[in-house]
mmCIF file with all atom_site columns, C-alpha atoms in Angstrom:
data_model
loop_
_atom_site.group_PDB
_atom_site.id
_atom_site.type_symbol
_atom_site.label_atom_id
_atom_site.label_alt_id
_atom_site.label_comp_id
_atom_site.label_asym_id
_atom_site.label_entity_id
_atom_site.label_seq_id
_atom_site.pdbx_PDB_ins_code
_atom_site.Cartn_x
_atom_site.Cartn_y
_atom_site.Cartn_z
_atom_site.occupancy
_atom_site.B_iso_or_equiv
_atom_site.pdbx_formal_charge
_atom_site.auth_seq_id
_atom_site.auth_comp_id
_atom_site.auth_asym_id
_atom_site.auth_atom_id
_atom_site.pdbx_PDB_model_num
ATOM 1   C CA . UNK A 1 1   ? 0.000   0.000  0.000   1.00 87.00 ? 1   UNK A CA 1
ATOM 2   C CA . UNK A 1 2   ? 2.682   2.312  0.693   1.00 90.00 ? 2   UNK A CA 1
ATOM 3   C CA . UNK A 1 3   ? 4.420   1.741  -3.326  1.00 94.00 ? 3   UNK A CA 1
ATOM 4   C CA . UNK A 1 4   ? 0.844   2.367  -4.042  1.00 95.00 ? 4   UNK A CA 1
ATOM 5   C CA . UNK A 1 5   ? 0.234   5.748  -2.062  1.00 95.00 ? 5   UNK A CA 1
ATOM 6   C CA . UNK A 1 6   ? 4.160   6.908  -3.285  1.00 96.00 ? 6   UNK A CA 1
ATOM 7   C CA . UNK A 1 7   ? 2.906   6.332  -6.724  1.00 96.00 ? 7   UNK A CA 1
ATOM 8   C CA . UNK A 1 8   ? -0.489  8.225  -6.483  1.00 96.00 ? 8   UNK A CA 1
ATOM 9   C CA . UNK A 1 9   ? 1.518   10.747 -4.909  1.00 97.00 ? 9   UNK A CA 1
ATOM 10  C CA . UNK A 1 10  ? 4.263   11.540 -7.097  1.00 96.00 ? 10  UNK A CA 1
ATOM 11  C CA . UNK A 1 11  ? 1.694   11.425 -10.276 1.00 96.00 ? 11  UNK A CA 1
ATOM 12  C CA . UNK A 1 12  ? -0.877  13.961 -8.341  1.00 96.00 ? 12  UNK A CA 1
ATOM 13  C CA . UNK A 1 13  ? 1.791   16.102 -7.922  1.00 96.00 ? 13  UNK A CA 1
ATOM 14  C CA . UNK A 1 14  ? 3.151   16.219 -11.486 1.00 96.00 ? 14  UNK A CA 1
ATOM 15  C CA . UNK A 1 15  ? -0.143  16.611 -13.037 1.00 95.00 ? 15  UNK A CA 1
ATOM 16  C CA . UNK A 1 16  ? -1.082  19.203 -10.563 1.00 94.00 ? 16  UNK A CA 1
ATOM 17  C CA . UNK A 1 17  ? 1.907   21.320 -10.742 1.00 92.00 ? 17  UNK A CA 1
ATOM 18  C CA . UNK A 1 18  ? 3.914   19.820 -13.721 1.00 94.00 ? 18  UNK A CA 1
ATOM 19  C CA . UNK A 1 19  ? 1.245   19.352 -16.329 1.00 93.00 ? 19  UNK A CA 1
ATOM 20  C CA . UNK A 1 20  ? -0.809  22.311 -15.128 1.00 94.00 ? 20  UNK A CA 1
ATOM 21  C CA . UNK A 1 21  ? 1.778   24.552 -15.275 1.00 94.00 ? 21  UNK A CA 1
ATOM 22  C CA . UNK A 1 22  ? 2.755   23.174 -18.861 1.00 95.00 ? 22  UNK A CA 1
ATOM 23  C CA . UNK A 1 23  ? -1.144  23.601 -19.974 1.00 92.00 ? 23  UNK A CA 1
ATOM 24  C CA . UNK A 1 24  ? -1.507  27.162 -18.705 1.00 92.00 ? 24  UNK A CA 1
ATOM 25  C CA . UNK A 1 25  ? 1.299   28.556 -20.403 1.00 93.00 ? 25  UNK A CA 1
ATOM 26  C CA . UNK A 1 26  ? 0.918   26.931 -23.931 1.00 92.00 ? 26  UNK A CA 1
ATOM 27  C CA . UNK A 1 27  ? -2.578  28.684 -23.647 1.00 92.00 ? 27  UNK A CA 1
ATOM 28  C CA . UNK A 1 28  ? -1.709  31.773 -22.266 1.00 91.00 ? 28  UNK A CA 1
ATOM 29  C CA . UNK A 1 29  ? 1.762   32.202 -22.480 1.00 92.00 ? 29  UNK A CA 1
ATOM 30  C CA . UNK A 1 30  ? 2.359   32.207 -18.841 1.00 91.00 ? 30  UNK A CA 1
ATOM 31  C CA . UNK A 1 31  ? 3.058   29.641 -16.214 1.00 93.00 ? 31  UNK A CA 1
ATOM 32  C CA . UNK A 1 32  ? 0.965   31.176 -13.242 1.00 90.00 ? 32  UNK A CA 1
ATOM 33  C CA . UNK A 1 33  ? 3.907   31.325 -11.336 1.00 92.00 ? 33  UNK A CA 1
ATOM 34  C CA . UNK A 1 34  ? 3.676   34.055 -8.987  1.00 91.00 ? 34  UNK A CA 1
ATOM 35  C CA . UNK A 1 35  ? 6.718   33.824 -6.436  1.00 90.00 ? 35  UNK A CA 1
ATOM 36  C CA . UNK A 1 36  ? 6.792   35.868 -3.577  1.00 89.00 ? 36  UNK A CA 1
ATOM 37  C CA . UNK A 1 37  ? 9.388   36.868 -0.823  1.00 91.00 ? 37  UNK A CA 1
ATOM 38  C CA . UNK A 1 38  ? 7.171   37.349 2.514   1.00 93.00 ? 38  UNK A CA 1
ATOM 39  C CA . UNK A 1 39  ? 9.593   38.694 5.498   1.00 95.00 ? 39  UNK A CA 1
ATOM 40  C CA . UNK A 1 40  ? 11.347  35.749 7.721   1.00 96.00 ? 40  UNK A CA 1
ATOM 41  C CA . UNK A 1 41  ? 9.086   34.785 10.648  1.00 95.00 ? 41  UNK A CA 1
ATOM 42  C CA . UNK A 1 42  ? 5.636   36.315 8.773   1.00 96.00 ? 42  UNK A CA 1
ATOM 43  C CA . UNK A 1 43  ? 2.412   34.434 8.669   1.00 96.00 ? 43  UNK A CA 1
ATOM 44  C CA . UNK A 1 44  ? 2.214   34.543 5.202   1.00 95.00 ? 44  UNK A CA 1
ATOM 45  C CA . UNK A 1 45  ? 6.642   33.250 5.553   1.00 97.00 ? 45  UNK A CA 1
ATOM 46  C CA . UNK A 1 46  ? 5.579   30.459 7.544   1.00 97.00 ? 46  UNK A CA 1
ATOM 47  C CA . UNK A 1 47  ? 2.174   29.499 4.982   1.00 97.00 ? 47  UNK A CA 1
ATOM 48  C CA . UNK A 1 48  ? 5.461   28.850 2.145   1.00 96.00 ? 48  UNK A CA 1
ATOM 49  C CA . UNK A 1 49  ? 7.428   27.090 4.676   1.00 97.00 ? 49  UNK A CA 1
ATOM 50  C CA . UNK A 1 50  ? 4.490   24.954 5.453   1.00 97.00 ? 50  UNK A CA 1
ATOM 51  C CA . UNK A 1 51  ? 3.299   24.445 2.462   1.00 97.00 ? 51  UNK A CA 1
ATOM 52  C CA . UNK A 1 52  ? 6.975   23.207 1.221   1.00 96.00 ? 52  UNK A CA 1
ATOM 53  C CA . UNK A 1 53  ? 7.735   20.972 4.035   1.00 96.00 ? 53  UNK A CA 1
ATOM 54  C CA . UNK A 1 54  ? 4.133   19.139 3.444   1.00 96.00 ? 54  UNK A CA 1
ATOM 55  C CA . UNK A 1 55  ? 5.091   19.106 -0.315  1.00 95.00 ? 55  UNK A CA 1
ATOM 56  C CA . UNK A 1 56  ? 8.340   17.046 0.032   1.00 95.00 ? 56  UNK A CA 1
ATOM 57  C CA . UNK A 1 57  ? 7.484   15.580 2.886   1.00 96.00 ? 57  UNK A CA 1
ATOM 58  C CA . UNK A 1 58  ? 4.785   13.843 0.954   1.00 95.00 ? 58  UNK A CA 1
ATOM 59  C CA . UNK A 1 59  ? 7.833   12.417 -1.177  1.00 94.00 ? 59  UNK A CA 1
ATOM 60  C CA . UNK A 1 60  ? 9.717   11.295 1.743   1.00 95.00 ? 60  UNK A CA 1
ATOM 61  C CA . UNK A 1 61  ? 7.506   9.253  4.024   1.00 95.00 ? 61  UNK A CA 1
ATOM 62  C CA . UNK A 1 62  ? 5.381   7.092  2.005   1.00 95.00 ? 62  UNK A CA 1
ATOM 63  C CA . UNK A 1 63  ? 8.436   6.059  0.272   1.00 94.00 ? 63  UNK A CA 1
ATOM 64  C CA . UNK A 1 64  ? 10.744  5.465  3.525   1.00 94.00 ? 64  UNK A CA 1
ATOM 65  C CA . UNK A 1 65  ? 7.390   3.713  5.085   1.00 93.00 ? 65  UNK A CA 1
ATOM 66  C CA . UNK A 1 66  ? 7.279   1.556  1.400   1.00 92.00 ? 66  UNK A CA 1
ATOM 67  C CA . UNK A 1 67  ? 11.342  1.103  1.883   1.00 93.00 ? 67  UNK A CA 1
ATOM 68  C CA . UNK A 1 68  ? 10.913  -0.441 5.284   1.00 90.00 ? 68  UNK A CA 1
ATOM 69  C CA . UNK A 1 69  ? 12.521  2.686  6.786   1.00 90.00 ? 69  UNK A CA 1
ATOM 70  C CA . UNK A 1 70  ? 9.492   3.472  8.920   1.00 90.00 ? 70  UNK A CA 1
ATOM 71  C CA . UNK A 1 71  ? 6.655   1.622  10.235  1.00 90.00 ? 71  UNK A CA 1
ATOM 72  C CA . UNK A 1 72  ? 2.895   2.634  10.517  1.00 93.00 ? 72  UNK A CA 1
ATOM 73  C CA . UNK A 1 73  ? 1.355   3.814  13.536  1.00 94.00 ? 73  UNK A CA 1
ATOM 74  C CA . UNK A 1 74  ? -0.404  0.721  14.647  1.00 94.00 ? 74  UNK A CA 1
ATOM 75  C CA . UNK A 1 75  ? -3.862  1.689  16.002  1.00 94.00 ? 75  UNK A CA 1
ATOM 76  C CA . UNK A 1 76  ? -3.908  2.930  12.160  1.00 93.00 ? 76  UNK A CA 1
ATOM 77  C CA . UNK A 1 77  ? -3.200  0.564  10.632  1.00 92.00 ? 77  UNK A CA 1
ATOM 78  C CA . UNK A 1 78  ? -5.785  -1.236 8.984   1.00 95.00 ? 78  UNK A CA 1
ATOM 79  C CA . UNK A 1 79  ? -6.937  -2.618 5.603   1.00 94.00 ? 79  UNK A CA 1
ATOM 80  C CA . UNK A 1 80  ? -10.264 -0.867 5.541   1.00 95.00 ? 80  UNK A CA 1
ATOM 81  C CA . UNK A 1 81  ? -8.421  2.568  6.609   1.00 96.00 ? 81  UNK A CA 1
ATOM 82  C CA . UNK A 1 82  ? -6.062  2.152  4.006   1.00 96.00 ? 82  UNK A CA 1
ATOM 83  C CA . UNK A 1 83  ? -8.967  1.301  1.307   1.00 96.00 ? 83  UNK A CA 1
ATOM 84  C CA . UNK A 1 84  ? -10.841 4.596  2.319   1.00 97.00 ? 84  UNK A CA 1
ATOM 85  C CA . UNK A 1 85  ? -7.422  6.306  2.463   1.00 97.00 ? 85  UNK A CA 1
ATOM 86  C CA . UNK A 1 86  ? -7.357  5.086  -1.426  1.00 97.00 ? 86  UNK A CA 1
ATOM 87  C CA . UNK A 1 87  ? -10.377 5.963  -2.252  1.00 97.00 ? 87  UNK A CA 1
ATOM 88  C CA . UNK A 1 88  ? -10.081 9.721  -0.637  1.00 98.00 ? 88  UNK A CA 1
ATOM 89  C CA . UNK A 1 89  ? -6.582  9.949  -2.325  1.00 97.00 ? 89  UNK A CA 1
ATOM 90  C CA . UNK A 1 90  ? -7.701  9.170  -5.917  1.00 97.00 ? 90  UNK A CA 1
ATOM 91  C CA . UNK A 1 91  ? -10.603 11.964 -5.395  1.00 98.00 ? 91  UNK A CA 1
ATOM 92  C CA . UNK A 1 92  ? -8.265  14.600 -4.135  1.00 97.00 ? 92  UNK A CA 1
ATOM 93  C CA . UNK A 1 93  ? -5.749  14.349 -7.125  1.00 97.00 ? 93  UNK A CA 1
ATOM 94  C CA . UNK A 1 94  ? -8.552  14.109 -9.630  1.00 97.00 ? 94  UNK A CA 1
ATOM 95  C CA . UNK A 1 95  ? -10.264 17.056 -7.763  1.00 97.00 ? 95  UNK A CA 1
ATOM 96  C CA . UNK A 1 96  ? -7.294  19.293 -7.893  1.00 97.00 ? 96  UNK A CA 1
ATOM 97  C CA . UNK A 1 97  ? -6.757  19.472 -11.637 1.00 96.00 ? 97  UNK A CA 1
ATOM 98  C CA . UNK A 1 98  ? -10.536 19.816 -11.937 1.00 95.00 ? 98  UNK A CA 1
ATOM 99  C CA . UNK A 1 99  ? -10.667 22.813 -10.054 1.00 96.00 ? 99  UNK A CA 1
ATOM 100 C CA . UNK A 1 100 ? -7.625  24.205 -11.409 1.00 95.00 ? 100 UNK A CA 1
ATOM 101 C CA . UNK A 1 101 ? -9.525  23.809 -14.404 1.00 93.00 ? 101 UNK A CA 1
ATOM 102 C CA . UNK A 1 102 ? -12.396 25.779 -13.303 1.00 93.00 ? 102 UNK A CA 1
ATOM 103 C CA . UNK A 1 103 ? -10.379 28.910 -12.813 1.00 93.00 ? 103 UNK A CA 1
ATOM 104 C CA . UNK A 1 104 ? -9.132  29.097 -16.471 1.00 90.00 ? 104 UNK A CA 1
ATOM 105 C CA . UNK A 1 105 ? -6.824  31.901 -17.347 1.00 90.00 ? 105 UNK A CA 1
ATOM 106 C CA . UNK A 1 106 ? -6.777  32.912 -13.888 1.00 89.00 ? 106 UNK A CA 1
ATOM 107 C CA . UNK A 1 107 ? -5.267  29.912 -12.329 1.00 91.00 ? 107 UNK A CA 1
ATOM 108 C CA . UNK A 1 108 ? -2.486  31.139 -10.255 1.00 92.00 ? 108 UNK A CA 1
ATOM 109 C CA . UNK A 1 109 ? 0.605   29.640 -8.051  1.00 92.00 ? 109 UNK A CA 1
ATOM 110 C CA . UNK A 1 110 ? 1.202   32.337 -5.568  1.00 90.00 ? 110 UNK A CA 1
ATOM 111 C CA . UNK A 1 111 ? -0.453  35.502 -5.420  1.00 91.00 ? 111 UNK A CA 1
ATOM 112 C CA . UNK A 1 112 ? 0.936   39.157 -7.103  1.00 86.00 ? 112 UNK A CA 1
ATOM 113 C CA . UNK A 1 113 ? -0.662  41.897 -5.495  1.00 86.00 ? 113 UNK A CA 1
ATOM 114 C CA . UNK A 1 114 ? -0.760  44.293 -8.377  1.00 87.00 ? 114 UNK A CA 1
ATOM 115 C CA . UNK A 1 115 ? -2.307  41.579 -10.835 1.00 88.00 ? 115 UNK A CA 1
ATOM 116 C CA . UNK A 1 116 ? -6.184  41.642 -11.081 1.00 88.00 ? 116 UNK A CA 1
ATOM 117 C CA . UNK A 1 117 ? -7.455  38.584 -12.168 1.00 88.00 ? 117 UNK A CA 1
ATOM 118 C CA . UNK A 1 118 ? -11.161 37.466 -12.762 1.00 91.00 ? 118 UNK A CA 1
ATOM 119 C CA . UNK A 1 119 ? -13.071 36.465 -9.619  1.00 94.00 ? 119 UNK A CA 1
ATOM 120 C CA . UNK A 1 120 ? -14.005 32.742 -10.317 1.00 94.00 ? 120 UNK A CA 1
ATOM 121 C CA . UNK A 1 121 ? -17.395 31.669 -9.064  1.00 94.00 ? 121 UNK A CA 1
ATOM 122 C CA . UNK A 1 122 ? -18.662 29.456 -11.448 1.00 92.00 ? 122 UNK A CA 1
ATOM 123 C CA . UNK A 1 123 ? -18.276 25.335 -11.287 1.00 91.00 ? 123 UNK A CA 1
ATOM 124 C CA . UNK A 1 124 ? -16.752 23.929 -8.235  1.00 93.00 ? 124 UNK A CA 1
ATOM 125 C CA . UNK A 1 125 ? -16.205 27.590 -6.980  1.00 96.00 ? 125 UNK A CA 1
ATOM 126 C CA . UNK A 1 126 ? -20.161 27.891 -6.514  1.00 95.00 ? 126 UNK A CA 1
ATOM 127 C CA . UNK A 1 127 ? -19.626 25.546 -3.601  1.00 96.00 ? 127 UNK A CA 1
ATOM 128 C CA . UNK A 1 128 ? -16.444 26.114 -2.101  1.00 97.00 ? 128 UNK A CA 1
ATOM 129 C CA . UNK A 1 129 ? -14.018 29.159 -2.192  1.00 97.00 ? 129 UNK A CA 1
ATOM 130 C CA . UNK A 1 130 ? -10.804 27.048 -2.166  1.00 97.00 ? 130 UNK A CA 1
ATOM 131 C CA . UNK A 1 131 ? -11.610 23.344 -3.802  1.00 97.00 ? 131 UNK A CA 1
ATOM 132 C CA . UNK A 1 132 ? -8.260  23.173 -5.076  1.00 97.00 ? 132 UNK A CA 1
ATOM 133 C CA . UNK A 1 133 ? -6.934  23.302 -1.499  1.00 97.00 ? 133 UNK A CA 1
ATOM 134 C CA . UNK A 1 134 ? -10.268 21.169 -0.515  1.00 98.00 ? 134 UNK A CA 1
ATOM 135 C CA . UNK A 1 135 ? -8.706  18.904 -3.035  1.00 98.00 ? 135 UNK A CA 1
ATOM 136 C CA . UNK A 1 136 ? -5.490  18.991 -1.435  1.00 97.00 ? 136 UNK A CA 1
ATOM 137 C CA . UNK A 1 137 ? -6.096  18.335 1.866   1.00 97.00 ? 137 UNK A CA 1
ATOM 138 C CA . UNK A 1 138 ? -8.518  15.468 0.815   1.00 98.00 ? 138 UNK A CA 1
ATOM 139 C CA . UNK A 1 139 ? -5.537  13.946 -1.316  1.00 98.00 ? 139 UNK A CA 1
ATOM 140 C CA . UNK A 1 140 ? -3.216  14.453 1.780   1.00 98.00 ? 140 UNK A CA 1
ATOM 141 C CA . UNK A 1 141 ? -5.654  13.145 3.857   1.00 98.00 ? 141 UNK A CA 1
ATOM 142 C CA . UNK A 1 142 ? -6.004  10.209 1.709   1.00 97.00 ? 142 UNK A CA 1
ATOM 143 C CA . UNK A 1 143 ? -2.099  9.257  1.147   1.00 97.00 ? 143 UNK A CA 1
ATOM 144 C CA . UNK A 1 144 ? -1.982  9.635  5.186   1.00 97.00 ? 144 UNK A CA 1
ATOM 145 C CA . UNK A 1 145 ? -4.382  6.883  5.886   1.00 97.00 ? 145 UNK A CA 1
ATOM 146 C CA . UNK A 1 146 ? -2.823  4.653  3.595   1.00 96.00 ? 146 UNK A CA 1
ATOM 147 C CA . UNK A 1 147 ? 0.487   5.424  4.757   1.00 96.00 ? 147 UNK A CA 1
ATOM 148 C CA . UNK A 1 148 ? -0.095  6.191  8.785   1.00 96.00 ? 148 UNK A CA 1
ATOM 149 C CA . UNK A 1 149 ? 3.556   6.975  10.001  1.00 96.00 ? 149 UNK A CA 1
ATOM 150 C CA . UNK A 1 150 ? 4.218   9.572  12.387  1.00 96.00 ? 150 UNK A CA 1
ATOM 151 C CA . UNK A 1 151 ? 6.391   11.486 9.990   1.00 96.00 ? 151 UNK A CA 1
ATOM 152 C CA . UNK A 1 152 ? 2.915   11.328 7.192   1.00 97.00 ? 152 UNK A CA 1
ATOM 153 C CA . UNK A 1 153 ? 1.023   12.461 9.842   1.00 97.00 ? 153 UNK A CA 1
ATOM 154 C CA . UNK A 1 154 ? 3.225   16.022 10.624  1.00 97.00 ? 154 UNK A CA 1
ATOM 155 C CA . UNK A 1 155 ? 3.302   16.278 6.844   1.00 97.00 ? 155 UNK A CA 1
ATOM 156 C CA . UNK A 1 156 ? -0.679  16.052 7.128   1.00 98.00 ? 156 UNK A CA 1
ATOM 157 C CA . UNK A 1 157 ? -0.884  18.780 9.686   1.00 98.00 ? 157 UNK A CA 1
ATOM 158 C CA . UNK A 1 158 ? 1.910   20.628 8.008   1.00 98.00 ? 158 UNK A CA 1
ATOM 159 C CA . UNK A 1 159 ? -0.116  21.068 4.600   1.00 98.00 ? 159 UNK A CA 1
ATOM 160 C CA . UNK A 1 160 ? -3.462  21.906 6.822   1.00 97.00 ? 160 UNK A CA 1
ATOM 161 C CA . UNK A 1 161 ? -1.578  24.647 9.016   1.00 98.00 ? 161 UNK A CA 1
ATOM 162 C CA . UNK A 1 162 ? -0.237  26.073 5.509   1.00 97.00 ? 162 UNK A CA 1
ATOM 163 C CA . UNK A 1 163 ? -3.077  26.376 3.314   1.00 97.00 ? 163 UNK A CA 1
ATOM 164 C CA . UNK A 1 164 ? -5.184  27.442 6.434   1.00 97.00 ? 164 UNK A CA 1
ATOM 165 C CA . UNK A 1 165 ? -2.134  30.541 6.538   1.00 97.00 ? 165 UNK A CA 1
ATOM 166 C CA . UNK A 1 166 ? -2.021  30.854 2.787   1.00 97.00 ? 166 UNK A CA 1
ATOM 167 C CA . UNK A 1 167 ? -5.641  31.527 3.048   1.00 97.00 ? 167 UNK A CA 1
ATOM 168 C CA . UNK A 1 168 ? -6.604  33.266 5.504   1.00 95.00 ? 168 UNK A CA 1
ATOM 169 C CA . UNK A 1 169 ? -3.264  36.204 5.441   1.00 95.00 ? 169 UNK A CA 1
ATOM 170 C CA . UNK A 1 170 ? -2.181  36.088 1.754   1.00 95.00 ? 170 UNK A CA 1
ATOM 171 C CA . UNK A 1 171 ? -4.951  35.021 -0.550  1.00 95.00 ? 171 UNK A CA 1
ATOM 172 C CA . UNK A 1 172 ? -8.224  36.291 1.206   1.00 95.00 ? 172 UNK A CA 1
ATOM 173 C CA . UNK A 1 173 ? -6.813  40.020 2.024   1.00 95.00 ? 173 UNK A CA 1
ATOM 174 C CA . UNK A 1 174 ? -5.454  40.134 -1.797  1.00 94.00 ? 174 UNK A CA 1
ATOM 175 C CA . UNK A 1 175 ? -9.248  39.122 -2.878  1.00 94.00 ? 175 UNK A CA 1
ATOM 176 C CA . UNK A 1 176 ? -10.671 41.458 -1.175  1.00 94.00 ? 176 UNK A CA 1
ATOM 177 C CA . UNK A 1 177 ? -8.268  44.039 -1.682  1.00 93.00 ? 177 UNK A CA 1
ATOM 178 C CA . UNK A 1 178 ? -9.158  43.381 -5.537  1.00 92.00 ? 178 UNK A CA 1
ATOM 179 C CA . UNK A 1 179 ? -12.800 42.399 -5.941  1.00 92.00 ? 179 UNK A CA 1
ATOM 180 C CA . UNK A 1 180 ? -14.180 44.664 -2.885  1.00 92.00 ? 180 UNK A CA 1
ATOM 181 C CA . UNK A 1 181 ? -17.949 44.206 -2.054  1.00 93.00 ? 181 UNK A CA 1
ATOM 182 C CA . UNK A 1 182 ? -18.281 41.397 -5.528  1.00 94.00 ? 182 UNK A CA 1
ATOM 183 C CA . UNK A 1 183 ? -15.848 38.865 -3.118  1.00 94.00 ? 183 UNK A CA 1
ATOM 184 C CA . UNK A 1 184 ? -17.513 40.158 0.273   1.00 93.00 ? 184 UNK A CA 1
ATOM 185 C CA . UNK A 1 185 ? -21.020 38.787 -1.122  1.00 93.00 ? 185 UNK A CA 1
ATOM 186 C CA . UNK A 1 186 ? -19.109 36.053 -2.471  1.00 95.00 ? 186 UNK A CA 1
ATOM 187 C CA . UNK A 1 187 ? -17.748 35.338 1.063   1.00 95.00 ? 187 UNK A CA 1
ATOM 188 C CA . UNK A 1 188 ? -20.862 35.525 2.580   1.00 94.00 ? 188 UNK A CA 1
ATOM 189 C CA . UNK A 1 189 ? -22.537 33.125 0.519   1.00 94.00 ? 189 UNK A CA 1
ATOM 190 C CA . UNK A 1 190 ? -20.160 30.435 0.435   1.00 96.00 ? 190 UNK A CA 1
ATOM 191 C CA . UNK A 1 191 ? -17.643 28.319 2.588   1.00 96.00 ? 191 UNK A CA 1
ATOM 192 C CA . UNK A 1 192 ? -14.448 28.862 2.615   1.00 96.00 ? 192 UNK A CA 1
ATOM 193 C CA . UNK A 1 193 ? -13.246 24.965 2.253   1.00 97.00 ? 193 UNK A CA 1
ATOM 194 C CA . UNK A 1 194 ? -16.451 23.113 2.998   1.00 95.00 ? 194 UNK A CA 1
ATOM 195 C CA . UNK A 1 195 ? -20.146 24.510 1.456   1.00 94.00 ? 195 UNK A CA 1
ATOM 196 C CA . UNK A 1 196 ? -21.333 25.981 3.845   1.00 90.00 ? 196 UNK A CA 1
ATOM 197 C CA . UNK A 1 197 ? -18.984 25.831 6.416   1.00 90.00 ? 197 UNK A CA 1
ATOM 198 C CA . UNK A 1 198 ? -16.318 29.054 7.022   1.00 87.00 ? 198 UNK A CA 1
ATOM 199 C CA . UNK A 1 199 ? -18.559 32.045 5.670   1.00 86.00 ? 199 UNK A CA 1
ATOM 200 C CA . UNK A 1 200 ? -17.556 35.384 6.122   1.00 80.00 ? 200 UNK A CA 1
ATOM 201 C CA . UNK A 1 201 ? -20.084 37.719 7.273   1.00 72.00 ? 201 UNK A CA 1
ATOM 202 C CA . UNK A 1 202 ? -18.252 40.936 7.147   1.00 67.00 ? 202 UNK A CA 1
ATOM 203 C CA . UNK A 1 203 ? -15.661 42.467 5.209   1.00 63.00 ? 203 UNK A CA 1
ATOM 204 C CA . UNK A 1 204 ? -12.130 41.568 5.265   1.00 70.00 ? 204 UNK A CA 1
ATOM 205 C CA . UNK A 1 205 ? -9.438  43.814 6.490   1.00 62.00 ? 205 UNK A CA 1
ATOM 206 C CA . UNK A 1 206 ? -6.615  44.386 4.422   1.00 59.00 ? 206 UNK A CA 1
#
């Protein structure tokens, strides 16, 4: 199971970033890439360092755990956890590129504050405000039941804690910033990474 969840992992991730990336500039003739430079010790520092940790620690520890370098927690360590774990995974990585699809042209890595993009409400958007990270976290969720180490499970909380920073002190303040009152109704209608769940009912400082 672990081969299996290194597998699903390392192909998620190159059609979600790789191919993605690859798509978005033969149409547009830009990769999305926005790179940014937060201050050391910053919220939005600590969302990248997160975020990156989670990212190749999702590498690392299904294959050590596949390798024989690391053993599964045991009260998690069961067939049927694993088979939801599957299951979960195989939705999050399919969900991810979906999503990204849904935000066409404006599909971005990072966020520039000077670049106004279109305000994406349409398809999976009319449910969630973040699926792609919805995605992600269900993907990550996924890989860690089918791979429960300890080390999976920090790289679990280390992807929540970062999109949950990435979120809240980068992308929603730059959304509002840019859409005004169209992404404060937005907010107030719909969940931030659940429907329904993580509404906004007033305006966000920025």
């Amino acid at each position: 199971m672990a081969w299996l969840a290194f597998t699903l992992y390392l192909t998620g991730v190159l059609v979600a970033f790789g191919l993605r990336t690859w798509l978005h500039r033969r149409r547009t003739g830009d990769t999305g890439h926005r790179p940014s430079h937060p201050p050391i010790g910053t919220a939005a520092w600590w969302a990248q360092i997160l975020l990156a940790a989670g990212l190749l620690g999702g590498f690392a520890a299904p294959l050590l755990d596949a390798t024989g370098l690391l053993a599964p927690v045991p009260i998690l360590d069961h067939r049927w956890l694993h088979i939801v774990g599957l299951i979960a995974a195989v939705a999050g990585f399919i969900g991810i590129p979906a999503a990204q699809h849904a935000m066409g042209s404006s599909w971005r890595i990072g966020v520039d504050a000077a670049e106004h993009t279109t305000l994406v409400t349409a398809g999976a958007f009319r449910f969630v405000r973040n699926p792609i990270f919805t995605a992600m976290l269900t993907a990550t969720a996924g890989i860690t039941a089918m791979t429960p180490t300890w080390p999976q499970l920090l790289v679990l909380a280390a992807v929540f804690a970062g999109i949950e920073l990435q979120v809240r002190v980068v992308e929603e303040p730059y959304l509002q910033a840019t859409h005004g009152p169209a992404y404060t109704a937005y907010t107030r209608r719909t969940g931030r990474f659940l429907p329904g769940i993580g509404k906004i009912e007033h305006e966000i400082s920025v």
